Coordinates of C-alpha atoms and ligand atoms in Angstrom, one line a residue:
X1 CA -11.4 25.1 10.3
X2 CA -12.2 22.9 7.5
X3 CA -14.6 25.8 5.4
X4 CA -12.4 27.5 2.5
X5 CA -14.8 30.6 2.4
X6 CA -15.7 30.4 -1.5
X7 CA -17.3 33.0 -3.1
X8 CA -20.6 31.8 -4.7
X9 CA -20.9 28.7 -6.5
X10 CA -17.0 28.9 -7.2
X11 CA -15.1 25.6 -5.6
X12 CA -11.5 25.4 -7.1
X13 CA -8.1 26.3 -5.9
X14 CA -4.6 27.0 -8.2
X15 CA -1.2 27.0 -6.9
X16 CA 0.6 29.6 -8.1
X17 CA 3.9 28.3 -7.3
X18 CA 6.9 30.5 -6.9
X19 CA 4.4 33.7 -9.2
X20 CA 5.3 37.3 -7.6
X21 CA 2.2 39.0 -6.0
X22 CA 2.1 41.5 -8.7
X23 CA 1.5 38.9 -11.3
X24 CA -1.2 37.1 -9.0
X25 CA -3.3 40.6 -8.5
X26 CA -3.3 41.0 -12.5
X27 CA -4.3 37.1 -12.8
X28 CA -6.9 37.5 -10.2
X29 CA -8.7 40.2 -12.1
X30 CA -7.9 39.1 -15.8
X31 CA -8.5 35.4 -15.5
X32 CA -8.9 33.6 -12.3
X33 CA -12.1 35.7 -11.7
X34 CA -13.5 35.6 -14.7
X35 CA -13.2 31.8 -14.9
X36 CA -14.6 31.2 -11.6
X37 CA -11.8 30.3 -9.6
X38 CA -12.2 30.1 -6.0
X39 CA -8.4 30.6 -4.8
X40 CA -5.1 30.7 -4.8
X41 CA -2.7 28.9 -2.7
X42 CA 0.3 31.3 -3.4
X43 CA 3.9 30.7 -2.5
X44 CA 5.6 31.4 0.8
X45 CA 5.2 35.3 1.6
X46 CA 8.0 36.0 4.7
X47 CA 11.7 36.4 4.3
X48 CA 13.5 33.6 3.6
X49 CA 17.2 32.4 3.1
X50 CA 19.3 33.3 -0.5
X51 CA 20.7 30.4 -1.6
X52 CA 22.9 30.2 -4.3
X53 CA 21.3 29.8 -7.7
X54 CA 17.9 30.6 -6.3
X55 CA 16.1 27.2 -6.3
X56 CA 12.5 27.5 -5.3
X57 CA 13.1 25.4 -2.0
X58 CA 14.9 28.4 -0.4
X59 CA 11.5 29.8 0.5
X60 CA 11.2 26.7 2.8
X61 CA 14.0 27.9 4.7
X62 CA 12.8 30.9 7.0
X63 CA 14.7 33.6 7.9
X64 CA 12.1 35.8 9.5
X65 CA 8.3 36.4 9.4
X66 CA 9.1 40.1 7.2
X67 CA 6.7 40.0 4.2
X68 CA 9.8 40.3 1.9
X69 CA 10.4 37.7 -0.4
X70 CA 11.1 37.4 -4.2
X71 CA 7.2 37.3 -4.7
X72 CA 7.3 40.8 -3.9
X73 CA 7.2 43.0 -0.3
X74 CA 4.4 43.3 2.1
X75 CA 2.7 46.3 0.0
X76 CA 2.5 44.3 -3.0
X77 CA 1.2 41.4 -1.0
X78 CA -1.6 43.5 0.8
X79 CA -2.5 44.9 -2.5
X80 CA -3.1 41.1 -4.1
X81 CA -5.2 40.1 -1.5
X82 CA -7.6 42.7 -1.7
X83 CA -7.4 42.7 -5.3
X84 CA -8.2 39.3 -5.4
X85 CA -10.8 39.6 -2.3
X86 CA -12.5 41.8 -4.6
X87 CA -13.0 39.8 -7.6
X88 CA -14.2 37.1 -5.1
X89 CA -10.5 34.7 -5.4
X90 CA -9.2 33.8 -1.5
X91 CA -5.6 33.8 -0.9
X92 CA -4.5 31.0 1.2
X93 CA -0.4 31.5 2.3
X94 CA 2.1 28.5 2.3
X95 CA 3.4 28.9 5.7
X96 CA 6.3 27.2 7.6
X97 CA 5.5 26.6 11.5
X98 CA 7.5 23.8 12.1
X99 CA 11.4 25.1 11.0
X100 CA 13.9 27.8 10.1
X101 CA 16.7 27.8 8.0
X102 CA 19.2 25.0 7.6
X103 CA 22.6 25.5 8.3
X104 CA 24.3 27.5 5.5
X105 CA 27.9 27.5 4.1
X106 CA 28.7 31.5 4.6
X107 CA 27.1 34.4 6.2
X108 CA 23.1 33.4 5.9
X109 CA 21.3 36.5 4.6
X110 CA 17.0 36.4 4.3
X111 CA 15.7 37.7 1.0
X112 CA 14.6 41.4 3.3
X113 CA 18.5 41.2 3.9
X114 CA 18.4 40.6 7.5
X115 CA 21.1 38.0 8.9
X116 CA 21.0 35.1 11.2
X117 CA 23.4 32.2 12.2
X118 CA 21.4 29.2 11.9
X119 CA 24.5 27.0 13.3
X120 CA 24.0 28.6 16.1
X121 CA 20.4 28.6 15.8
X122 CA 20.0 32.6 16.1
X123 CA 17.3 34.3 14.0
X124 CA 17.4 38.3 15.4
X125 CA 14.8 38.8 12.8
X126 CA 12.0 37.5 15.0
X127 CA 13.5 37.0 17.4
X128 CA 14.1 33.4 18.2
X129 CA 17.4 32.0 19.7
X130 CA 18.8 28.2 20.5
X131 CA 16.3 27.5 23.4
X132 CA 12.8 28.2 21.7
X133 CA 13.7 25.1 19.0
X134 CA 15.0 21.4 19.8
X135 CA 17.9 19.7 20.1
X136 CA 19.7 19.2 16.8
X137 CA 19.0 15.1 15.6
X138 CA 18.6 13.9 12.5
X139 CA 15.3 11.9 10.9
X140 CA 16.4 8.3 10.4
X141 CA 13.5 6.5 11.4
X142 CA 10.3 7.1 9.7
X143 CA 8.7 5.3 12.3
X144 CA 9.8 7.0 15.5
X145 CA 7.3 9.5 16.2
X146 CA 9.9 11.2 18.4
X147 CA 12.2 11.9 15.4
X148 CA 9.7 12.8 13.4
X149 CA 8.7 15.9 15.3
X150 CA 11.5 16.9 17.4
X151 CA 14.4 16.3 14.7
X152 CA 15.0 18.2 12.1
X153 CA 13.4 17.7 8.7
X154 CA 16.3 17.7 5.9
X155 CA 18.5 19.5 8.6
X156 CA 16.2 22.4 8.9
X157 CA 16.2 24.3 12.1
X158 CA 13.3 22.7 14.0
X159 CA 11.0 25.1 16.2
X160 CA 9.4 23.6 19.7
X161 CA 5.7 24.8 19.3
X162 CA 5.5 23.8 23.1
X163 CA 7.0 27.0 23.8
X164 CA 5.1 30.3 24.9
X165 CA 7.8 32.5 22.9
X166 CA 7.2 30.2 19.6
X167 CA 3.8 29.9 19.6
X168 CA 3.0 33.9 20.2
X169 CA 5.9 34.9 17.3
X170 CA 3.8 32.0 14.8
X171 CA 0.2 33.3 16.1
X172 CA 1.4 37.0 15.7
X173 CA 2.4 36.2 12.0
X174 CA -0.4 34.4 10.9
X175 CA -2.4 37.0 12.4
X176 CA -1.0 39.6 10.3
X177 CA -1.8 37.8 7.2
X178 CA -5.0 37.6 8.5
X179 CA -5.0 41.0 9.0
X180 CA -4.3 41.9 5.3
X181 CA -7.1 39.7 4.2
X182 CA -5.8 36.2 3.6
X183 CA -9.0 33.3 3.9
X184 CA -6.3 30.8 4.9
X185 CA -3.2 28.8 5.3
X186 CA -1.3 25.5 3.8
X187 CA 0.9 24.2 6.9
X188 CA 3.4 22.9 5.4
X189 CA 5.2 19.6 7.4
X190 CA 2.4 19.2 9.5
X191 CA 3.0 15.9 9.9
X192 CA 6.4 17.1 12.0
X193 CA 4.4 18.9 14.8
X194 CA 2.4 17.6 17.6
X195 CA -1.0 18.0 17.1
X196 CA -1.8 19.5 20.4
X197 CA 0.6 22.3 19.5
X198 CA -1.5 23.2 16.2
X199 CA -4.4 22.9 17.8
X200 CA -3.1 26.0 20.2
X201 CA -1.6 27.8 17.5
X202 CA -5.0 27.4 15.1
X203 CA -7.5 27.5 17.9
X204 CA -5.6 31.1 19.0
X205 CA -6.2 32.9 15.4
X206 CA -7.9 35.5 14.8
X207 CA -11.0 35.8 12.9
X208 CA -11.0 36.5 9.2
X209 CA -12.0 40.2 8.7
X210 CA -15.2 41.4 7.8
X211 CA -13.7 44.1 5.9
X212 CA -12.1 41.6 3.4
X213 CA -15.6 40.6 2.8
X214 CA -15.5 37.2 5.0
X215 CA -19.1 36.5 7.4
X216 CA -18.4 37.2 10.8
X217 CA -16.7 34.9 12.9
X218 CA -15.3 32.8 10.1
X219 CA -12.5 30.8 10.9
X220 CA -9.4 30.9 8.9
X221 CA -9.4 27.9 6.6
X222 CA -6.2 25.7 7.2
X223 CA -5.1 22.6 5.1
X224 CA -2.3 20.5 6.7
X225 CA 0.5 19.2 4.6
X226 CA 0.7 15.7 5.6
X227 CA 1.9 12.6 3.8
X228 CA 0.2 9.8 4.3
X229 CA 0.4 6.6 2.5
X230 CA -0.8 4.3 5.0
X231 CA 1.3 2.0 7.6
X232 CA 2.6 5.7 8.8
X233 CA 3.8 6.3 12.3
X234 CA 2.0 9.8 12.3
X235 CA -1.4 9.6 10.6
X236 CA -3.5 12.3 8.8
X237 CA -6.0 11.2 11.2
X238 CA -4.3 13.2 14.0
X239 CA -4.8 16.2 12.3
X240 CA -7.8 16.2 10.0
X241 CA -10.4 17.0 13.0
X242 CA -8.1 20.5 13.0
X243 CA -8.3 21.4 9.5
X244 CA -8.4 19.5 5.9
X245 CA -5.1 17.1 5.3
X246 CA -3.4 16.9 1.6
X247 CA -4.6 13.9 0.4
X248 CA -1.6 11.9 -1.0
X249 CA -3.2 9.0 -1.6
X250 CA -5.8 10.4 -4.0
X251 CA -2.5 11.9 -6.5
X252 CA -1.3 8.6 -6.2
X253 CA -4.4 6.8 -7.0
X254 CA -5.5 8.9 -9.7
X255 CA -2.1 9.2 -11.5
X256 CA -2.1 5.4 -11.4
X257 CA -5.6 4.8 -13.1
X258 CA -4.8 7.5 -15.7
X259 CA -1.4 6.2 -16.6
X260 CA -3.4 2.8 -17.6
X261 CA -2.4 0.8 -14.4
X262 CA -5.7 0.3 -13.0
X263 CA -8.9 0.6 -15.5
X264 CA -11.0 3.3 -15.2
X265 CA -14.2 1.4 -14.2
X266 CA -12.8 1.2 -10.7
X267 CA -13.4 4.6 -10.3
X268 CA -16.9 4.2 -9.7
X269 CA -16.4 3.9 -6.0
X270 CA -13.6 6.9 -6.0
X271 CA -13.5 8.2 -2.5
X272 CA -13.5 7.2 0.7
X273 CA -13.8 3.7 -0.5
X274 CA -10.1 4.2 -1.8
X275 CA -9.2 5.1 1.7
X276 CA -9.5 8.3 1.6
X277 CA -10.4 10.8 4.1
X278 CA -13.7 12.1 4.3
X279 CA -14.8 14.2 1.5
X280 CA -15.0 18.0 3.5
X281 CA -11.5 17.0 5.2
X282 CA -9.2 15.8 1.9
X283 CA -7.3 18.3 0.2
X284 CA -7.3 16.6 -3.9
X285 CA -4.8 17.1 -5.9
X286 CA -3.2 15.8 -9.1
X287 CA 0.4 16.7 -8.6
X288 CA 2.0 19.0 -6.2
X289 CA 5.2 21.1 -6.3
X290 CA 6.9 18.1 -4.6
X291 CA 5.7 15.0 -5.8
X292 CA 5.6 16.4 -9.4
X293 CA 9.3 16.3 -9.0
X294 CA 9.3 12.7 -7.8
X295 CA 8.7 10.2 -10.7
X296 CA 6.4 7.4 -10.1
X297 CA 3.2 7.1 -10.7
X298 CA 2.1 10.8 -9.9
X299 CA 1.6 12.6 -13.2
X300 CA 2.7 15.9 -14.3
X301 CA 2.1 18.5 -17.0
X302 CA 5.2 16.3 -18.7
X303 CA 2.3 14.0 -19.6
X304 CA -0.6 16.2 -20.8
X305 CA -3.1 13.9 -22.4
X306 CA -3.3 11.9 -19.0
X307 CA -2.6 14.9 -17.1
X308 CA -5.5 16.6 -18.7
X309 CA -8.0 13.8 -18.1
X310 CA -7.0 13.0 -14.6
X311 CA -7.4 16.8 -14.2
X312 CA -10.7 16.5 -15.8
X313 CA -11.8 13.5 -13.6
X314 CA -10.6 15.3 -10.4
X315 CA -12.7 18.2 -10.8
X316 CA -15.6 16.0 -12.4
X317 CA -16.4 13.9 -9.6
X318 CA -18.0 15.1 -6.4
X319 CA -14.8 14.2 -4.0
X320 CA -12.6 16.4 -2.1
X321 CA -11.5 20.2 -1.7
X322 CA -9.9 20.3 -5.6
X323 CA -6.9 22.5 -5.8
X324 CA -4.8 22.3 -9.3
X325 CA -1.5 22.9 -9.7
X326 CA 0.3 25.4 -12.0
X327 CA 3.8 25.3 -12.4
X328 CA 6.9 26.1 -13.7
X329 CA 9.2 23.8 -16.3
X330 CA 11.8 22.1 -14.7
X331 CA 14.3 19.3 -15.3
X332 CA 15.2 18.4 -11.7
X333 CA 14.5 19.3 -8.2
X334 CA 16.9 21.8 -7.7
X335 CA 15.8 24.3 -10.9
X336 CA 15.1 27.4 -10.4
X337 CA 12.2 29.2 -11.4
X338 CA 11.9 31.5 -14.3
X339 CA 14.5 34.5 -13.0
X340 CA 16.2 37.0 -15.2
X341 CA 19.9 37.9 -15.1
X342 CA 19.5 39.6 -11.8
X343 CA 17.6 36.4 -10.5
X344 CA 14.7 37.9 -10.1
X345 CA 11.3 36.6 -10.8
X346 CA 10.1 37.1 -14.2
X347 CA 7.0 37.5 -14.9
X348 CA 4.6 34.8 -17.1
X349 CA 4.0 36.0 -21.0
X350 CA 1.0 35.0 -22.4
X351 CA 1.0 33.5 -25.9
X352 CA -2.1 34.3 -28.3
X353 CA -4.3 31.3 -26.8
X354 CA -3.7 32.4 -23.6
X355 CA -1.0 30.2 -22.7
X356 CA 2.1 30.7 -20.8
X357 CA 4.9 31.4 -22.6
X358 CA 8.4 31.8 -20.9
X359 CA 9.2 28.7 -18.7
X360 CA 5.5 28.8 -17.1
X361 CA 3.8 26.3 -17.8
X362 CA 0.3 27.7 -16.1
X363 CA -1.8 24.5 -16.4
X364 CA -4.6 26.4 -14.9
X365 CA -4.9 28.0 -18.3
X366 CA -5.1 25.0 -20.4
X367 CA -8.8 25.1 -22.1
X368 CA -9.1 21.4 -20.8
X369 CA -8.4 22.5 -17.3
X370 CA -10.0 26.0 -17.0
X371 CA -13.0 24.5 -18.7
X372 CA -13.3 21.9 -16.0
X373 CA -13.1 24.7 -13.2
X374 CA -16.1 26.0 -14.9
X375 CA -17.7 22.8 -15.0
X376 CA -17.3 22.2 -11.4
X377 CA -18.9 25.5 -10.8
X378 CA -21.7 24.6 -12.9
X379 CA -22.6 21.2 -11.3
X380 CA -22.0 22.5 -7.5
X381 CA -23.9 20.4 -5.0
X382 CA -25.4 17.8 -7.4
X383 CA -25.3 14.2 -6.9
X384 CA -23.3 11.5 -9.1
X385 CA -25.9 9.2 -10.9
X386 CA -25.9 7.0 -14.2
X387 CA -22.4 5.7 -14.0
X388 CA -21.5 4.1 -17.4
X389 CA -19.1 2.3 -17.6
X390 CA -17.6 -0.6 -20.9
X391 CA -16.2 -3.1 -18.2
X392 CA -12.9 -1.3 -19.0
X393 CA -11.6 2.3 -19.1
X394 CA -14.6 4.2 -21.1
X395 CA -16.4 5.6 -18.5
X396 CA -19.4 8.3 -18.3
X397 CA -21.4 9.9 -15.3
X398 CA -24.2 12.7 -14.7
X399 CA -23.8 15.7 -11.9
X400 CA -27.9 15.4 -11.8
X401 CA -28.8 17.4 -14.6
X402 CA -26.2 20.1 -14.7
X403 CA -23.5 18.1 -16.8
X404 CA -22.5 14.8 -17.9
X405 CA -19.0 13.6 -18.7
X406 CA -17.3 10.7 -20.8
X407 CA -13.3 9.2 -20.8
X408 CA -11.3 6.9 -23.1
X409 CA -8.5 5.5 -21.6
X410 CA -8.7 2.5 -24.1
X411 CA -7.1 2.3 -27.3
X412 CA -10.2 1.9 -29.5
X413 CA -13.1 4.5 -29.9
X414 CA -15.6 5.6 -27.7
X415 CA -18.9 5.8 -29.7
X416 CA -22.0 5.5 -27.9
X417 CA -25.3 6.4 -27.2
X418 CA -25.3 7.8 -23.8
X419 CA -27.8 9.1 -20.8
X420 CA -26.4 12.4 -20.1
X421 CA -29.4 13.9 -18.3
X422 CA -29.1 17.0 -19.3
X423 CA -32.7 19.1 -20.5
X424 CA -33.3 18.9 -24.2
X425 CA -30.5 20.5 -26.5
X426 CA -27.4 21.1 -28.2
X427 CA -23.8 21.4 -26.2
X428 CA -20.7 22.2 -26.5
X429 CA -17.6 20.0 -25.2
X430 CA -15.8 22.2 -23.2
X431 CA -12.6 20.0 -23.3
X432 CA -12.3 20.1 -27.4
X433 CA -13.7 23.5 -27.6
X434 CA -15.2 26.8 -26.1
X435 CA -18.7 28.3 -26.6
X436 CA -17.7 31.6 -28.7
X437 CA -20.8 34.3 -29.2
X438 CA -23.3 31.1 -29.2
X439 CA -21.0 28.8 -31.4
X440 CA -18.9 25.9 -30.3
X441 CA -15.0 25.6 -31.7
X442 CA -15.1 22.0 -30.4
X443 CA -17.4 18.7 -30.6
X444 CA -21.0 19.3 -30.3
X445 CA -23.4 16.8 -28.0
X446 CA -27.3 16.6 -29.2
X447 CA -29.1 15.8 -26.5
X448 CA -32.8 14.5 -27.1
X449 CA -36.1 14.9 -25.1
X450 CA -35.3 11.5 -23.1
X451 CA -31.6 12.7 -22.3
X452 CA -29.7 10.6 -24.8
X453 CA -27.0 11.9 -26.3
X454 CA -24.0 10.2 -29.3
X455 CA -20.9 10.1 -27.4
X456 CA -17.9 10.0 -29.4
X457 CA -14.1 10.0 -28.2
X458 CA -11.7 8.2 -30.3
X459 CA -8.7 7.2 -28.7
X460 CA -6.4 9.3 -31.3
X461 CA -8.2 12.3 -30.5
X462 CA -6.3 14.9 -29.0
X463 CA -8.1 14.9 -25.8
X464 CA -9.8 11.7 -24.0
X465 CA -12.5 12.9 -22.7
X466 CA -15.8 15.0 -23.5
X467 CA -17.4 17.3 -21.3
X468 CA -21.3 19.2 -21.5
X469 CA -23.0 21.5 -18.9
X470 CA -25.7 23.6 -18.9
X471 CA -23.7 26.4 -18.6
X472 CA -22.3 25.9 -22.3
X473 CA -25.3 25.3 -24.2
X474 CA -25.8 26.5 -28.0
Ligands
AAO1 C1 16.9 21.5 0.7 C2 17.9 20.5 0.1 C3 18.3 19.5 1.2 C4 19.0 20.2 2.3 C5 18.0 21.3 2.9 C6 18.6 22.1 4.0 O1 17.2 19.8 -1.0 O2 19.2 18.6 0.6 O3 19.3 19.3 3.3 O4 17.6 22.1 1.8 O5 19.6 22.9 3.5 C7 11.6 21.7 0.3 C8 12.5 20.8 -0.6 C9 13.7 20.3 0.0 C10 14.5 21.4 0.6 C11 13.6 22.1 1.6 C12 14.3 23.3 2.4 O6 11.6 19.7 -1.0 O7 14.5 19.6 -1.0 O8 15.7 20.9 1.2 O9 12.5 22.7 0.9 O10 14.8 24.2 1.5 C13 8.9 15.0 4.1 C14 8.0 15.9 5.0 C15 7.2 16.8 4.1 C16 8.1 17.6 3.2 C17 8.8 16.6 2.3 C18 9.7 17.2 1.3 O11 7.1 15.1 5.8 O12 6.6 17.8 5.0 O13 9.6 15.7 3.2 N1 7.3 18.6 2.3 C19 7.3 20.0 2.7 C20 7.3 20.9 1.5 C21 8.6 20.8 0.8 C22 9.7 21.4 1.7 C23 9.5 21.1 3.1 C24 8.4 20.4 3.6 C25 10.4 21.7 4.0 O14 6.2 20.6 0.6 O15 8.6 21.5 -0.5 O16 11.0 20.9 1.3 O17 9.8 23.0 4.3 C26 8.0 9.9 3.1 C27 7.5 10.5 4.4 C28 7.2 11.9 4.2 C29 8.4 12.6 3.7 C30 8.9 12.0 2.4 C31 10.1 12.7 1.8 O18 7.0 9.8 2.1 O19 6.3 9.8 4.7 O20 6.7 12.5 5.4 O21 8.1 14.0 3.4 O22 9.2 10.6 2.6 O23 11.2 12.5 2.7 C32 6.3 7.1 -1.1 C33 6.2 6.6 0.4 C34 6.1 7.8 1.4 C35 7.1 8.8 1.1 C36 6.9 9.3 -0.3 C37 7.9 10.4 -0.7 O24 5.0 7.4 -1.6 O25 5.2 5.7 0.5 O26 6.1 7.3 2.7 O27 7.1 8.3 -1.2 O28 7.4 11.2 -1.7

């Protein structure tokens, strides 16, 4: 179940994190469509705990498998999906197989305002009661597979997927998403269930429906959240023959070359040289809603020059099922979404370049980034060749001769006559500019009969990096 179902040549997916469904249909038709996104991995869609203040992570806490969340209801849902069926962008759902709830301080109430008593491990809403999950331990030991997947992740109520009762109440939701059109799931905390179980649960799907617009017989796309760093107890490897696995190691690798730690010349052999899994299994990513929390090395929208060209070399080099992340600002872990008085989601406002305006920060409609989507779409299915690199971090590759693309991580200029193998031409750099009615608002690339082409990035230019395709020739 490794095949996301993309529409034509389109091959990237956004997370909307924590955007109501509403807001996602509009976005679907307005932009995501139009810029040739593939998907959208949206938030959690069934009921989940109220927590005070309303930080996101409530919607990892289940209260019941009702569509009913603050995203929107299960009419508003079924109406995204097909809106965004139709405009050719797949909805894959953040879904939580492994837990419920945590304990809660106070009479636990789910978000369609049903109640449960996770002490006592009682969820009427599905129903599940203290026998279909395990014993109540706690994860100490990161290396005791038995904790792992039988305790409970940060106290959350842990489900036993061994069970008849479990697995027909998780195979009867995810078929209903199914049912209203969905290409696919992100399982989140993989890692914390036995593989055999998933391998029931996936294996017992459904199709996805024809009437959606999906082939016959395609399988439900599924991409496991599992974190992976190496020297792990429980490996991706136990669940990448099931589905694709986040691939942690790639954030963490590309955050780290972009943030200057490691020059960019290495990249040549980016990949599975790098340790990472095999191209058609690795879910990429930059940052996601967790680790963009963490610190470290990972970087964030909080950095945007890097951000932008690790963004840029992601969805540049032929590695990985790309998916890029769109958030909202935050100062810790615990803030809350954008929410009005009522704490409800608000919905983003777009500023007169298109950008997000009031506490989104919608990366996926930076010019850098959106540009790159389209670039990706432009150079599907061609090979990598003519590496150049300066024996530092200036680097420049082909996609055969559909586009070429050049970084300066160094703090001198770039200026140099390159191969870009593209035909005979002038083009626009998609990353300083856009191709308006046949002119170009950023740099321009002239590209001679033998390929060549001046390549110029200096390293206080706004951007580091310079981007042509054939799809944005003047
Ligand atoms: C909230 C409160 C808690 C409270 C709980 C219950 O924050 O204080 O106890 O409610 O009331 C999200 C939030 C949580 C929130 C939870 C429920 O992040 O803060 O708890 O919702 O509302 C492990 C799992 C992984 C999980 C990750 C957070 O393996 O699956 O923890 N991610 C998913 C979601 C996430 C969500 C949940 C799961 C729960 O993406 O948003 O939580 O549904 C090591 C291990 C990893 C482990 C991490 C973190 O990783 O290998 O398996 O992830 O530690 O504990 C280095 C190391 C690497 C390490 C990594 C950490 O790179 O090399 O080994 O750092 O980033």
């Amino acid at each position: 179940q490794h095949n996301p179902h993309w529409w034509g040549n389109r091959n990237t997916i956004v997370h909307l994190f924590e955007w109501k469904w509403e807001d996602i249909a509009e976005e679907c038709e307005n932009f995501l469509g139009p810029r040739g996104f593939a998907g959208v991995q949206v938030s959690p869609a069934n009921e989940n705990i109220v927590s005070p203040g309303r930080p996101w992570w409530e919607r990892y806490q289940p209260i019941s498998y009702k569509l009913i969340t603050r995203s929107g209801n299960e009419e508003q849902f079924a109406d995204m999906v097909r809106r965004c069926n139709e405009v050719g962008v797949r909805i894959y759902v953040d879904v939580l197989l492994n837990h419920m709830s945590a304990d809660f301080v106070g009479q636990a109430v789910g978000t369609a305002g049903t109640e449960a008593d996770p002490a006592v491990k009682s969820f009427p809403g599905v129903p599940y009661s203290a026998e279909d999950f395990h014993p109540s331990c706690e994860i100490y030991d990161w290396n005791d597979r038995y904790q792992i997947q039988h305790c409970e992740l940060v106290g959350l109520k842990d489900l036993d997927q061994s069970r008849d009762w479990v697995r027909t109440k998780l195979i009867e939701f995810l078929d209903h998403l199914i049912e209203l059109g969905v290409a696919g799931f992100r399982v989140d905390a993989a890692k914390h269930m036995a593989s055999e179980d998933l391998e029931f649960i996936y294996g017992s799907l459904s199709d996805l429906k024809i009437e959606h617009g999906f082939p016959h017989s395609s399988r439900p796309f599924i991409f496991q959240e599992v974190i992976d760093h190496g020297g792990q107890e429980v490996t991706r490897e136990e669940y990448n023959s099931l589905g694709a696995v986040t691939e942690f190691r790639f954030s963490q690798e590309i955050g780290n070359a972009f943030r200057g730690n490691n020059a960019l010349k290495w990249l040549q052999s980016w990949g599975t040289d790098w340790g990472f899994l095999s191209s058609g299994q690795a879910l990429t990513f930059v940052d996601n809603h967790d680790n963009q929390r963490d610190g470290g090395a990972v970087l964030t929208y909080k950095s945007p020059r890097q951000y932008k060209m690790a963004t840029a070399f992601h969805l540049a080099y032929p590695y990985g099922i790309s998916r890029v992340m769109s958030s909202f600002a935050f100062d810790d872990h615990d803030s809350a979404p954008p929410q009005d008085a009522q704490e409800e989601l608000i919905s983003p406002e777009f500023d007169a370049d298109g950008g997000c305006a009031n506490g989104w920060i919608c990366e996926h409609r930076w010019r850098q980034i959106y540009n790159m989507v389209g670039f990706k779409n432009a150079v599907r299915d061609t090979e990598i060749s003519n590496w150049w690199d300066n024996g530092d971090s200036q680097i420049a590759f082909c996609r055969g001769s559909k586009g070429f693309i050049a970084f300066n991580n160094n703090m001198y200029n770039l200026a140099e006559v390159l191969q870009t193998c593209l035909p005979k031409g002038v083009y626009c750099d998609v990353i300083s500019g856009d191709l308006i009615n046949g002119s170009c608002s950023g740099k321009s690339v002239y590209v001679g009969d033998d390929g060549l082409g001046f390549v110029s990035i200096d390293s206080d230019d706004f951007d580091g990096v310079l981007a042509i395709h054939v799809d944005a020739r003047i």
